[in-house]
Tab-separated table of N, CA and C and ligand atoms in Angstrom:
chain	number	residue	atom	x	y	z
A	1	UNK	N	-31.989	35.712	29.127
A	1	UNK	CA	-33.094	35.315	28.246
A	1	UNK	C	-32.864	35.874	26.839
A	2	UNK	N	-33.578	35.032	25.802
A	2	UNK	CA	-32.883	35.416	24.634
A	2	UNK	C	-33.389	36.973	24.145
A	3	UNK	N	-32.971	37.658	23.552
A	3	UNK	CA	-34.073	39.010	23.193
A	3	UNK	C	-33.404	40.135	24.159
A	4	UNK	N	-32.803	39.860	25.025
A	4	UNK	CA	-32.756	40.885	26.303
A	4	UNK	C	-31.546	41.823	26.525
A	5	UNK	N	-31.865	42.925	26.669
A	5	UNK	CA	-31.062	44.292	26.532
A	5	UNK	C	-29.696	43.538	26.575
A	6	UNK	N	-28.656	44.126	26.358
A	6	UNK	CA	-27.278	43.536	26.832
A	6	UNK	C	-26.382	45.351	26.921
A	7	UNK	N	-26.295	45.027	28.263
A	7	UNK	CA	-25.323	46.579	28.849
A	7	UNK	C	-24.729	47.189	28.244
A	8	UNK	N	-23.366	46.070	27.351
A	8	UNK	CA	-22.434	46.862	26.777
A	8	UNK	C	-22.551	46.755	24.819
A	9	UNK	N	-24.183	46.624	24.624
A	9	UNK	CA	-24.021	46.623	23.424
A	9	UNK	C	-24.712	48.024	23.069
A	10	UNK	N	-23.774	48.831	21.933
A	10	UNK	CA	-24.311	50.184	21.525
A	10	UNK	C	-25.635	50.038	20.998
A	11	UNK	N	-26.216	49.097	20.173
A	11	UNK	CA	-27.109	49.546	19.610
A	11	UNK	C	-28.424	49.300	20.642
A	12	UNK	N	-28.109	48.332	21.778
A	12	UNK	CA	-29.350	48.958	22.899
A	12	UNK	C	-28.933	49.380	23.273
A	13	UNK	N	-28.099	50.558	23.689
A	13	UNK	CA	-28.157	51.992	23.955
A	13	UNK	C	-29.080	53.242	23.007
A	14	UNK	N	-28.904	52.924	21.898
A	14	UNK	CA	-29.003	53.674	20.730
A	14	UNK	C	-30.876	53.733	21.070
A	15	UNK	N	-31.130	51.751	21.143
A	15	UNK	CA	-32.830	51.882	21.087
A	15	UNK	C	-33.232	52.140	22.612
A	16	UNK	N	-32.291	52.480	23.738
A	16	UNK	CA	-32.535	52.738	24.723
A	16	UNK	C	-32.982	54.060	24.894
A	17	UNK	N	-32.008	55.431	23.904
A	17	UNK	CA	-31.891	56.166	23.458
A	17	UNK	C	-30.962	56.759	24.776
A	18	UNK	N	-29.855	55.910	25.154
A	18	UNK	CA	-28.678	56.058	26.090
A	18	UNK	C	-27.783	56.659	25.152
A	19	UNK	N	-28.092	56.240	24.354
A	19	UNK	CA	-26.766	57.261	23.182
A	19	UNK	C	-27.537	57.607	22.101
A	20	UNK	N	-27.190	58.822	21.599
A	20	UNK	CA	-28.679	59.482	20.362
A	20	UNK	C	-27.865	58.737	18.926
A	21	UNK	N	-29.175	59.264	18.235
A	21	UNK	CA	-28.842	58.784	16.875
A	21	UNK	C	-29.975	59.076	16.083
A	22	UNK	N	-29.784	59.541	14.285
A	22	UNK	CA	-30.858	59.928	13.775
A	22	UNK	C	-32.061	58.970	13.589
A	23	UNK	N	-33.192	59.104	14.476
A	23	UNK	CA	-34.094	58.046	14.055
A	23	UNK	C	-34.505	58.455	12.830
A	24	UNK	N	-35.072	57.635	11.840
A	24	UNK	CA	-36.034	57.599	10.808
A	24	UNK	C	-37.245	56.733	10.775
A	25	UNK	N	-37.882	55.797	11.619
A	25	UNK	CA	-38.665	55.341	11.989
A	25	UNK	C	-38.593	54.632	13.206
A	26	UNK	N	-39.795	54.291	13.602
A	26	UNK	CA	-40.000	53.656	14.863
A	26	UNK	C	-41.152	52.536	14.606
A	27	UNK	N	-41.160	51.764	15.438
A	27	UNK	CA	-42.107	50.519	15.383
A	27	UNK	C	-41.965	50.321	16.993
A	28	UNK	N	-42.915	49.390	17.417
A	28	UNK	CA	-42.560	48.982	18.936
A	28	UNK	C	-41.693	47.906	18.936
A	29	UNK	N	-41.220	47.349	17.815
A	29	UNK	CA	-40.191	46.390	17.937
A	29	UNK	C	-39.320	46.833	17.294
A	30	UNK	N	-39.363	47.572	16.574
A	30	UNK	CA	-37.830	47.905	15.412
A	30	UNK	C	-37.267	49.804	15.389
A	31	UNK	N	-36.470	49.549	15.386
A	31	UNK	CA	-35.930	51.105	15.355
A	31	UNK	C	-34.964	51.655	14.097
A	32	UNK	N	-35.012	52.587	13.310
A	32	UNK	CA	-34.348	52.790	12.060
A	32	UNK	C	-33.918	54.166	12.094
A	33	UNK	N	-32.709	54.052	12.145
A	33	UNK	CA	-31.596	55.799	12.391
A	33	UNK	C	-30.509	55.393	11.784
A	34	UNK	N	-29.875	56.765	10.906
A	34	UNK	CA	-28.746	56.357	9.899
A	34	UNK	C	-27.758	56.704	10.758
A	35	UNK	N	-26.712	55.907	9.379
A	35	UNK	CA	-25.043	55.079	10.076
A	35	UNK	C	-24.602	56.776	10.350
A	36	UNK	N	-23.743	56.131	11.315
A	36	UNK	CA	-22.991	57.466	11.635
A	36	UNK	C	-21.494	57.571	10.672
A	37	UNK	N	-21.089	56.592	9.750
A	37	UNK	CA	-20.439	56.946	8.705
A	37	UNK	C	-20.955	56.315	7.514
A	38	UNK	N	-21.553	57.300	6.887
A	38	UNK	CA	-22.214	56.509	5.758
A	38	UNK	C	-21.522	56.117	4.514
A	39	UNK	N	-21.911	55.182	3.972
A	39	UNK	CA	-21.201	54.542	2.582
A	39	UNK	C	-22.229	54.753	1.766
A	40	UNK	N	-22.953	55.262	1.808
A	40	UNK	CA	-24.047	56.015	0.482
A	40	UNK	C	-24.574	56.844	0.756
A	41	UNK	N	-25.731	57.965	-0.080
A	41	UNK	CA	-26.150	58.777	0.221
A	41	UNK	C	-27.248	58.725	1.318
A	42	UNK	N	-28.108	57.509	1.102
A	42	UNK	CA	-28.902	57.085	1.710
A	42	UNK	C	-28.312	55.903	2.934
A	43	UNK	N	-27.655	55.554	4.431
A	43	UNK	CA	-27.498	54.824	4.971
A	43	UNK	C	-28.201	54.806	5.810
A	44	UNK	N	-29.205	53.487	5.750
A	44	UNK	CA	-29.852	53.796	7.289
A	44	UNK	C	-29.845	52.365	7.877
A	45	UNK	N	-29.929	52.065	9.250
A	45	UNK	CA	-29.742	50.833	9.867
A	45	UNK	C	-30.877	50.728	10.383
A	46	UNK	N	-31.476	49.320	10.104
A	46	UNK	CA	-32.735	48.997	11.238
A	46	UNK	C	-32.681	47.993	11.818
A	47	UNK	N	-32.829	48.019	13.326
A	47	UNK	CA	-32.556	46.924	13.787
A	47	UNK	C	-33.916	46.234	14.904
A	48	UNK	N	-33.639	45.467	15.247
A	48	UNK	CA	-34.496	44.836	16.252
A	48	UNK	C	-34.660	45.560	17.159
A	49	UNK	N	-35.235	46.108	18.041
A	49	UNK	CA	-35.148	46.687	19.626
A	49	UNK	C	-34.610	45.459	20.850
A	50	UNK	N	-34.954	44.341	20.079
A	50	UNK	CA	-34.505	43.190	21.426
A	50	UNK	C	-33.327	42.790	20.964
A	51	UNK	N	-32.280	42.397	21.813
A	51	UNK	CA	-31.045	42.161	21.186
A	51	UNK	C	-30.709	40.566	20.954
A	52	UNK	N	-30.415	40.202	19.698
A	52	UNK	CA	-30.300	39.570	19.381
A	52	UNK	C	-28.216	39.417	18.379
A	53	UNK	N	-27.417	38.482	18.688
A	53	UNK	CA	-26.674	38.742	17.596
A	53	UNK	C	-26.352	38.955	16.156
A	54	UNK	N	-26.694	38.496	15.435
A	54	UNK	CA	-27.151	38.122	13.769
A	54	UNK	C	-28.450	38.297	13.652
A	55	UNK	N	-28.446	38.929	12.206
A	55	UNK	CA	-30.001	38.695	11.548
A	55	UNK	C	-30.726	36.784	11.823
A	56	UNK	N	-29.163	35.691	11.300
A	56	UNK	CA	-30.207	34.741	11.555
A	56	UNK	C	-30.905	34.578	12.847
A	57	UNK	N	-29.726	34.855	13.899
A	57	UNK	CA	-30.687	34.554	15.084
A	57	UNK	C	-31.733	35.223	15.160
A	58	UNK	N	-31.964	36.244	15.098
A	58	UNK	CA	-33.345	37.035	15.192
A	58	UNK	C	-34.706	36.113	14.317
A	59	UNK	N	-33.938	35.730	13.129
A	59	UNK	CA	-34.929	34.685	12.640
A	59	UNK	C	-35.408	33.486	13.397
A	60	UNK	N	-34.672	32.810	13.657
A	60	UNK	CA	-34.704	31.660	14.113
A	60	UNK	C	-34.909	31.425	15.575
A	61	UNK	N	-34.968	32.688	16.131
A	61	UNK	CA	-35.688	32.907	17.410
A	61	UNK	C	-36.870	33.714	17.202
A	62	UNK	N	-37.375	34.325	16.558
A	62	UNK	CA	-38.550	35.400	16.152
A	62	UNK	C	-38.519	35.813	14.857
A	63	UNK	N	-39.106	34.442	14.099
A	63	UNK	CA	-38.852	34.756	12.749
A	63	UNK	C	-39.762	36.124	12.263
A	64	UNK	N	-41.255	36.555	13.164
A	64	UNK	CA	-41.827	37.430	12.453
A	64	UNK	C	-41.236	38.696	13.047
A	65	UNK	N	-40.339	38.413	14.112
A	65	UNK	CA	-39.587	40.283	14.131
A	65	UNK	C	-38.567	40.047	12.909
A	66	UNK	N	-37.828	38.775	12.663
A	66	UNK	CA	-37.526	38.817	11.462
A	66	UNK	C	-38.046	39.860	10.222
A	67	UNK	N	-39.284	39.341	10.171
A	67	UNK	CA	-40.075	40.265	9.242
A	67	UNK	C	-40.204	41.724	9.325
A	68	UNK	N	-40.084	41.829	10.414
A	68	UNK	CA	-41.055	43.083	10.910
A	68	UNK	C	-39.890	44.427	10.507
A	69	UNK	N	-38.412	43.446	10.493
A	69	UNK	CA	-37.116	44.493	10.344
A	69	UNK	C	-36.998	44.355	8.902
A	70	UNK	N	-37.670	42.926	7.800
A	70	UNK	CA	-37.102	43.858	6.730
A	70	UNK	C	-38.428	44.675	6.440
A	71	UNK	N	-39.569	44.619	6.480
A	71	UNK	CA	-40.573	45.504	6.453
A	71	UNK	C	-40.358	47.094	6.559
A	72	UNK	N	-39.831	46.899	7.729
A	72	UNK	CA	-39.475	48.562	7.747
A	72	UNK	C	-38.335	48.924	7.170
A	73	UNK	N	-36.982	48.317	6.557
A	73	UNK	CA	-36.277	48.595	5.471
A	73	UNK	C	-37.286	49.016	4.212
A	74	UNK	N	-38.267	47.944	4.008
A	74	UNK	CA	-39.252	48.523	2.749
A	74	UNK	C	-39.558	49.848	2.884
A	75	UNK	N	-40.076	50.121	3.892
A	75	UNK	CA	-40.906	51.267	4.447
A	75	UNK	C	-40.114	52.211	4.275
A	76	UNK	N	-38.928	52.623	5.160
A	76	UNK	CA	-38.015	53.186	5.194
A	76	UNK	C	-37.140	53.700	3.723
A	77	UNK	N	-37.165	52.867	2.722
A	77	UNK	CA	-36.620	52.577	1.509
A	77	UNK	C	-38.073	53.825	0.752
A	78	UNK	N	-39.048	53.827	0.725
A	78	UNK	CA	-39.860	54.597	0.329
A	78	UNK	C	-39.747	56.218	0.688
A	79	UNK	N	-39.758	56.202	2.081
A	79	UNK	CA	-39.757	57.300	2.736
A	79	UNK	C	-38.336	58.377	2.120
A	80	UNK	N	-37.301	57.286	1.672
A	80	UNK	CA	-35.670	58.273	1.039
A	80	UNK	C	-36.114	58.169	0.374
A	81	UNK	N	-37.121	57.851	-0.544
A	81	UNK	CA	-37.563	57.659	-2.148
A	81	UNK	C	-35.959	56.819	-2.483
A	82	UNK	N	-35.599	56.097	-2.204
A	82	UNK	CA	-34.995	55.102	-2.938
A	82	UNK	C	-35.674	53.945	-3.484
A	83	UNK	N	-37.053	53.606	-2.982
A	83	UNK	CA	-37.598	52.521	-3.554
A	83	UNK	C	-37.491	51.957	-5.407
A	84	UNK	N	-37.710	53.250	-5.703
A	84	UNK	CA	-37.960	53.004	-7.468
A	84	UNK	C	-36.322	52.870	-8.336
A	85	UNK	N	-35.486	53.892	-7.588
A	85	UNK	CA	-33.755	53.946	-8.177
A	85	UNK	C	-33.051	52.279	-7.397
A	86	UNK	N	-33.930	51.894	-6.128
A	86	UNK	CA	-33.077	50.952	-6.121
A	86	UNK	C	-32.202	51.000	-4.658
A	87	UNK	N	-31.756	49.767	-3.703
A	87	UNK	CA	-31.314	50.191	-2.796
A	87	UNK	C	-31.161	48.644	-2.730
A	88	UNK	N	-29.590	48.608	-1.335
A	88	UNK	CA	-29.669	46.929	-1.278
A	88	UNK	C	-29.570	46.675	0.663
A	89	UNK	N	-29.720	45.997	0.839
A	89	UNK	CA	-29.835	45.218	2.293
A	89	UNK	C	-28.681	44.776	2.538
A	90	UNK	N	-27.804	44.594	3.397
A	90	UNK	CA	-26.724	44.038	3.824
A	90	UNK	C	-26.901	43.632	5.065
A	91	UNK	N	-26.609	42.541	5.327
A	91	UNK	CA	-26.522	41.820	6.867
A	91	UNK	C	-25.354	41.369	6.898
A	92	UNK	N	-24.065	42.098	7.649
A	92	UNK	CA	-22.706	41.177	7.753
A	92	UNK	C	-23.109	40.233	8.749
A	93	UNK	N	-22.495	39.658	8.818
A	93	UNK	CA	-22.339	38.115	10.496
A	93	UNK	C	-21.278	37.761	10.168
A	94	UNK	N	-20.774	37.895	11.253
A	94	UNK	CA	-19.182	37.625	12.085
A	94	UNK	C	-18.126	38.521	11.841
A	95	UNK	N	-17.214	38.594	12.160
A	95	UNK	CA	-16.157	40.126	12.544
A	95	UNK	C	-15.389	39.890	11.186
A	96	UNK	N	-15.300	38.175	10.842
A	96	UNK	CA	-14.508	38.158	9.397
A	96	UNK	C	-15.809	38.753	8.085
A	97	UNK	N	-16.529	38.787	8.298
A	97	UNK	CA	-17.337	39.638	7.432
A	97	UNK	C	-18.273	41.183	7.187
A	98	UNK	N	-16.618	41.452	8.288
A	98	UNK	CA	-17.223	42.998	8.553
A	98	UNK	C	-18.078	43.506	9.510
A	99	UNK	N	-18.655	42.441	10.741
A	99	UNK	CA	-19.824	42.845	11.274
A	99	UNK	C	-18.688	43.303	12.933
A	100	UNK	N	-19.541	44.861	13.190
A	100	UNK	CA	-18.358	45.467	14.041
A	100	UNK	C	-19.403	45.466	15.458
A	101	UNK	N	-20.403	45.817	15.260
A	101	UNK	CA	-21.661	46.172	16.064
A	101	UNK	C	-22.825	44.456	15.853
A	102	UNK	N	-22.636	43.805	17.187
A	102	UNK	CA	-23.137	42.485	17.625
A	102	UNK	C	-24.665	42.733	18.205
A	103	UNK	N	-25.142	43.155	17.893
A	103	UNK	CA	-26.480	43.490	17.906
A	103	UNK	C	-27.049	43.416	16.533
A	104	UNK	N	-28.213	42.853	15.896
A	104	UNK	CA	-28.356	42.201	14.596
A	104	UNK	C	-28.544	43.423	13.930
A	105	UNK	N	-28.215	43.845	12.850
A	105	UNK	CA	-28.885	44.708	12.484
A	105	UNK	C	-28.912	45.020	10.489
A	106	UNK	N	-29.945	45.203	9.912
A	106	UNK	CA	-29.569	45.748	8.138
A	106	UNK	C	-28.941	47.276	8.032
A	107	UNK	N	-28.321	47.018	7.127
A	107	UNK	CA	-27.805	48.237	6.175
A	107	UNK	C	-28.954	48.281	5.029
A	108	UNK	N	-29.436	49.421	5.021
A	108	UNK	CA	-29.962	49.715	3.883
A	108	UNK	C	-29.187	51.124	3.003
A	109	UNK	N	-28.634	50.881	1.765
A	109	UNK	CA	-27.527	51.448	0.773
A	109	UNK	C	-28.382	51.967	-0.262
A	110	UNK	N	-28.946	52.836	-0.545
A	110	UNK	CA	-29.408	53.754	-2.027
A	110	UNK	C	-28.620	55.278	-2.241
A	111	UNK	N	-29.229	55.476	-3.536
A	111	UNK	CA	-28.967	57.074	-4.124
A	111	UNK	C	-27.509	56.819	-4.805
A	112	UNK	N	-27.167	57.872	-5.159
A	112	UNK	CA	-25.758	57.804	-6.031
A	112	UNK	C	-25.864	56.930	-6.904
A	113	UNK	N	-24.988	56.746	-7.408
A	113	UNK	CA	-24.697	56.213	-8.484
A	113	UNK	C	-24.971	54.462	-8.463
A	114	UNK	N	-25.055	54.223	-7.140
A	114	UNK	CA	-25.393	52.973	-6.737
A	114	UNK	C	-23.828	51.876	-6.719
A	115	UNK	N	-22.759	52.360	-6.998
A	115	UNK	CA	-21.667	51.730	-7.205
A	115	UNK	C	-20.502	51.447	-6.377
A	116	UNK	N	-20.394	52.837	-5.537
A	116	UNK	CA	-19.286	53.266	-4.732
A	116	UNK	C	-19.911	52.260	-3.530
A	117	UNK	N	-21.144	51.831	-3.089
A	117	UNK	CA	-21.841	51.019	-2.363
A	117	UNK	C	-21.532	49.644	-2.207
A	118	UNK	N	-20.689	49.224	-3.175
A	118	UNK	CA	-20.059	48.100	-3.147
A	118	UNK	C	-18.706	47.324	-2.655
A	119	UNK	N	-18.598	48.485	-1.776
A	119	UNK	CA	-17.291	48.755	-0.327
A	119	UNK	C	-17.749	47.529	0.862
A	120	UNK	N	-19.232	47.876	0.986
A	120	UNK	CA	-19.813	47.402	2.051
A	120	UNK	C	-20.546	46.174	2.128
B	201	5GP	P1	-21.426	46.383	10.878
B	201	5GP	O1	-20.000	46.697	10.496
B	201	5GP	O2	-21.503	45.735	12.246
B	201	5GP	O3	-22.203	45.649	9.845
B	201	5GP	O4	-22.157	47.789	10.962
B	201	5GP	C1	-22.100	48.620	12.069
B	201	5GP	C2	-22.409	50.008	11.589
B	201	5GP	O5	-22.704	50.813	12.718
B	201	5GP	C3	-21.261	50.701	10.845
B	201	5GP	O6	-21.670	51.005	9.519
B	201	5GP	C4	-20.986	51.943	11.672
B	201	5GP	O7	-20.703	53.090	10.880
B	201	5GP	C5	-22.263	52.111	12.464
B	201	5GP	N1	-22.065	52.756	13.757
B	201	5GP	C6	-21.066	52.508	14.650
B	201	5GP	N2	-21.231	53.271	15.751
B	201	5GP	C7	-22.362	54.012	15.547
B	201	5GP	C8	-23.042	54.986	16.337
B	201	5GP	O8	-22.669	55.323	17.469
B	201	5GP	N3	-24.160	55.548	15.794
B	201	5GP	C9	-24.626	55.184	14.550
B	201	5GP	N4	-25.717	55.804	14.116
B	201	5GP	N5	-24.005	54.266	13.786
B	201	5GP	C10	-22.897	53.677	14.278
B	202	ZN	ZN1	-28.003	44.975	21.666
């Protein structure tokens, strides 16, 4: 069924909390804990709790958890006080565009200089 845990994907482990990771927020649908190698000062990932592959699918199957994940990037984006300096969203999809971890999920990138961020 669409939405539904998948065994061998890390990041429902992560929202399983089968494997740890720094949370920074919680929602009953969304979970937000930074990258374990970060490309800015500020990296944090939020993702769906239901697994989905791509951000679009998550849309286009549940467009308002859609919402609900960049919402808490907003949220989340406040809480590092990056809101006012600035911060950007990244959604890779597909392996030719960098996406390593198949579970949908944003990058949220602030602090520094804002430049070196442009790796990712
Ligand atoms: P992608 O390349 O799929 O867009 O992003 C996957 C991200 O997950 C990478 O930035 C990578 O550093 C991060 N990552 C991979 N394994 C782990 C892990 O076990 N814990 C955390 N917190 N992040 C991870
Ligand atoms: Zn998953």
């Amino acid at each position: 069924m669409a939405g539904e845990a998948q065994a061998d994907c890390l990041f429902c482990k992560i929202v399983a909390r089968e494997i740890p990771a720094t949370v920074v927020r919680e929602t009953d649908t969304t979970l937000a804990f930074r990258d374990i190698n970060p490309q800015a000062p500020t990296h944090v990932l939020v993702v769906p709790k239901a697994h989905y592959p791509n951000a679009a699918a998550v849309a286009q199957a549940e467009p308002e958890l859609a919402g609900q994940v960049l919402a808490e990037a907003g949220r989340v984006a406040q809480e590092e006080k990056v809101d006012e300096s600035g911060y950007r969203l990244i959604f890779n999809t597909g392996s030719g565009a960098g996406q390593t971890v198949f579970h949908a999920h944003v990058h949220l990138l602030g602090g520094g200089d804002g430049m070196h961020e442009r790796l990712l």
